[in-house]
């Protein structure tokens, strides 16, 4: 069937002819650029199994994880912009600024291609370097450990302080209480030091070590 004049032929009627071929020169240039880009990336990667010219691949450098002091300033263990050991010249370096403030590492000292290639880590790293990397990864947890540790230490300290002699009394026998009820009711308000000393003497007689604790034998506090 011949299409009518002025009307575009449909697919069922067939096409007018094959599409014109793409220019071969542009195609070659495009694929050549892609091959060169892939070749550059492959050449930058460390060789699998280690390169005979450079040896085994070590993921970290000798000063890992420290980096450029031109960007970060003085950093490391006990090395900051301020020193604790001098009152005359406490400022020893520029103010620390993280990468998201200064705009990135301008003098990189870590090669990411080697750093993330860990195939030879057991052959090139020592045990102390493994330990150093492990504890450096725990540095962000210092604040959380302090938030958990200091309250627990406070509770344990006061528990040890209050229970170093005997368990605390949470109740008292009725007969013992009514021997001197006013002292038990108002002693803590009238003289809390004297009241505490009175309770120490009471526990000493209750638990059988009266006369053995030198802190309870001073006459300055009086006896009950």
Short mmCIF file of C-alpha atoms in Angstrom, two decimals, residues 25-223:
data_model
loop_
_atom_site.label_atom_id
_atom_site.label_comp_id
_atom_site.label_asym_id
_atom_site.label_seq_id
_atom_site.Cartn_x
_atom_site.Cartn_y
_atom_site.Cartn_z
CA UNK A 25 33.83 9.40 14.28
CA UNK A 26 31.65 10.63 17.19
CA UNK A 27 30.98 7.08 18.32
CA UNK A 28 34.67 6.26 18.43
CA UNK A 29 35.46 9.42 20.36
CA UNK A 30 32.78 8.66 22.97
CA UNK A 31 33.86 5.07 23.60
CA UNK A 32 37.51 6.11 23.63
CA UNK A 33 36.86 8.67 26.38
CA UNK A 34 34.97 6.09 28.41
CA UNK A 35 37.80 3.56 28.05
CA UNK A 36 40.39 6.11 29.13
CA UNK A 37 38.34 7.11 32.19
CA UNK A 38 37.95 3.47 33.24
CA UNK A 39 41.64 2.80 32.65
CA UNK A 40 42.64 5.70 34.92
CA UNK A 41 40.46 4.38 37.74
CA UNK A 42 41.78 0.84 37.35
CA UNK A 43 45.38 2.08 37.35
CA UNK A 44 44.79 3.99 40.62
CA UNK A 45 43.53 0.90 42.48
CA UNK A 46 46.08 -1.20 44.38
CA UNK A 47 46.69 -4.49 42.70
CA UNK A 48 44.97 -7.53 44.08
CA UNK A 49 47.43 -9.55 46.16
CA UNK A 50 49.95 -6.71 46.38
CA UNK A 51 52.19 -5.04 43.86
CA UNK A 52 55.63 -6.49 43.35
CA UNK A 53 57.11 -3.00 43.10
CA UNK A 54 55.55 -1.58 46.29
CA UNK A 55 55.05 -4.72 48.39
CA UNK A 56 52.09 -5.46 50.61
CA UNK A 57 49.40 -2.86 51.14
CA UNK A 58 49.27 -1.32 54.63
CA UNK A 59 45.92 0.39 55.31
CA UNK A 60 47.24 3.00 57.76
CA UNK A 61 50.24 5.27 57.98
CA UNK A 62 52.69 5.69 60.87
CA UNK A 63 50.73 8.58 62.44
CA UNK A 64 47.19 7.33 61.82
CA UNK A 65 44.61 8.75 62.57
CA UNK A 66 46.36 12.12 62.85
CA UNK A 67 46.24 14.36 59.81
CA UNK A 68 47.58 17.68 58.56
CA UNK A 69 48.38 20.20 61.30
CA UNK A 70 48.10 23.05 58.77
CA UNK A 71 44.38 22.43 58.62
CA UNK A 72 43.59 20.81 61.98
CA UNK A 73 46.16 22.60 64.12
CA UNK A 74 47.87 20.75 66.96
CA UNK A 75 45.93 17.59 67.67
CA UNK A 76 46.54 14.25 69.29
CA UNK A 77 47.07 12.99 72.83
CA UNK A 78 47.77 16.00 75.08
CA UNK A 79 48.46 18.17 72.02
CA UNK A 80 45.83 20.79 71.44
CA UNK A 81 45.62 24.49 70.72
CA UNK A 82 45.86 25.13 74.47
CA UNK A 83 48.30 23.56 76.89
CA UNK A 84 47.64 22.68 80.50
CA UNK A 85 51.28 22.91 81.56
CA UNK A 86 51.87 26.63 81.10
CA UNK A 87 50.16 29.66 82.56
CA UNK A 88 52.37 32.17 80.75
CA UNK A 89 51.84 30.89 77.20
CA UNK A 90 48.80 28.59 77.26
CA UNK A 91 47.94 29.20 73.58
CA UNK A 92 50.30 27.10 71.48
CA UNK A 93 48.38 26.69 68.23
CA UNK A 94 45.43 27.86 66.13
CA UNK A 95 41.90 27.24 67.27
CA UNK A 96 40.66 23.83 66.23
CA UNK A 97 38.13 23.86 63.39
CA UNK A 98 36.42 20.69 62.13
CA UNK A 99 36.28 19.89 58.40
CA UNK A 100 32.65 20.96 58.05
CA UNK A 101 33.70 24.48 59.12
CA UNK A 102 36.87 25.00 57.09
CA UNK A 103 35.62 23.15 54.04
CA UNK A 104 37.45 19.86 53.97
CA UNK A 105 40.96 18.46 54.15
CA UNK A 106 43.16 20.65 51.94
CA UNK A 107 46.32 18.67 52.61
CA UNK A 108 45.22 15.02 52.76
CA UNK A 109 47.57 12.51 54.31
CA UNK A 110 45.35 9.40 54.05
CA UNK A 111 45.00 7.60 50.72
CA UNK A 112 41.44 6.21 50.69
CA UNK A 113 42.35 3.60 48.07
CA UNK A 114 44.95 2.06 50.37
CA UNK A 115 43.10 2.79 53.60
CA UNK A 116 40.02 0.76 52.64
CA UNK A 117 42.03 -2.01 51.00
CA UNK A 118 42.48 -4.33 53.98
CA UNK A 119 43.59 -7.50 52.23
CA UNK A 120 47.09 -7.42 53.78
CA UNK A 121 46.15 -5.96 57.18
CA UNK A 122 47.18 -9.06 59.17
CA UNK A 123 50.59 -9.14 57.50
CA UNK A 124 51.44 -5.44 57.60
CA UNK A 125 49.95 -4.26 60.92
CA UNK A 126 51.19 -5.06 64.41
CA UNK A 127 49.06 -5.99 67.42
CA UNK A 128 49.54 -2.56 68.99
CA UNK A 129 48.34 -0.88 65.80
CA UNK A 130 45.20 -3.01 65.91
CA UNK A 131 44.68 -2.02 69.55
CA UNK A 132 45.26 1.65 68.72
CA UNK A 133 42.71 1.60 65.91
CA UNK A 134 40.20 -0.20 68.13
CA UNK A 135 40.42 2.34 70.95
CA UNK A 136 40.45 5.31 68.57
CA UNK A 137 37.10 4.13 67.27
CA UNK A 138 35.76 4.27 70.85
CA UNK A 139 36.67 7.93 71.37
CA UNK A 140 33.16 9.22 70.54
CA UNK A 141 31.83 7.07 73.41
CA UNK A 142 33.77 9.02 76.06
CA UNK A 143 30.84 11.30 76.82
CA UNK A 144 28.40 8.39 77.10
CA UNK A 145 30.78 6.47 79.37
CA UNK A 146 31.17 9.54 81.59
CA UNK A 147 27.41 10.07 81.73
CA UNK A 148 27.01 6.50 82.90
CA UNK A 149 30.14 6.18 85.02
CA UNK A 150 30.11 9.30 87.19
CA UNK A 151 26.57 8.82 88.60
CA UNK A 152 27.31 5.15 89.29
CA UNK A 153 30.57 6.07 91.01
CA UNK A 154 28.73 8.60 93.17
CA UNK A 155 26.09 6.08 94.18
CA UNK A 156 28.71 3.41 94.92
CA UNK A 157 30.80 5.86 96.95
CA UNK A 158 27.97 6.98 99.19
CA UNK A 159 26.73 3.41 99.53
CA UNK A 160 30.19 2.35 100.67
CA UNK A 161 30.40 5.37 102.98
CA UNK A 162 27.07 4.75 104.67
CA UNK A 163 27.31 0.96 104.88
CA UNK A 164 30.94 0.59 105.87
CA UNK A 165 29.97 -0.53 109.40
CA UNK A 166 26.64 -2.29 109.13
CA UNK A 167 23.40 -2.28 107.13
CA UNK A 168 21.31 0.86 107.44
CA UNK A 169 18.30 0.72 109.74
CA UNK A 170 14.99 1.30 108.06
CA UNK A 171 12.89 0.74 111.21
CA UNK A 172 13.32 0.63 114.98
CA UNK A 173 11.70 -1.53 117.59
CA UNK A 174 8.71 0.07 119.31
CA UNK A 175 10.11 -0.46 122.81
CA UNK A 176 13.43 1.11 121.88
CA UNK A 177 11.76 4.05 120.15
CA UNK A 178 9.55 4.99 123.09
CA UNK A 179 12.46 5.02 125.52
CA UNK A 180 13.30 8.47 124.13
CA UNK A 181 10.71 9.42 121.50
CA UNK A 182 11.46 13.17 121.55
CA UNK A 183 15.08 12.59 120.56
CA UNK A 184 14.01 10.44 117.62
CA UNK A 185 11.27 12.85 116.56
CA UNK A 186 13.11 16.19 116.92
CA UNK A 187 16.78 15.27 117.23
CA UNK A 188 17.46 15.64 113.52
CA UNK A 189 16.07 19.21 113.59
CA UNK A 190 17.58 20.30 116.90
CA UNK A 191 21.15 19.02 116.36
CA UNK A 192 21.62 16.69 113.41
CA UNK A 193 25.30 16.05 114.22
CA UNK A 194 24.46 14.97 117.74
CA UNK A 195 21.55 12.95 116.39
CA UNK A 196 23.77 11.14 113.87
CA UNK A 197 26.31 10.35 116.59
CA UNK A 198 23.53 8.98 118.80
CA UNK A 199 22.44 6.63 116.02
CA UNK A 200 26.05 5.50 115.50
CA UNK A 201 26.27 4.55 119.18
CA UNK A 202 22.94 2.76 118.97
CA UNK A 203 24.10 0.66 116.00
CA UNK A 204 27.40 -0.07 117.72
CA UNK A 205 25.59 -1.58 120.71
CA UNK A 206 23.10 -3.34 118.44
CA UNK A 207 25.74 -5.05 116.29
CA UNK A 208 28.19 -5.74 119.10
CA UNK A 209 31.19 -3.57 118.35
CA UNK A 210 30.71 -0.93 121.06
CA UNK A 211 34.09 0.19 122.38
CA UNK A 212 35.95 -1.07 119.32
CA UNK A 213 35.43 1.93 117.01
CA UNK A 214 37.76 4.79 117.89
CA UNK A 215 35.60 7.32 116.03
CA UNK A 216 32.82 6.75 118.58
CA UNK A 217 34.98 7.15 121.69
CA UNK A 218 35.54 10.92 121.60
CA UNK A 219 33.97 12.87 124.47
CA UNK A 220 33.43 15.90 122.25
CA UNK A 221 30.17 14.45 120.92
CA UNK A 222 28.84 13.04 124.18
CA UNK A 223 27.54 9.55 124.78
#
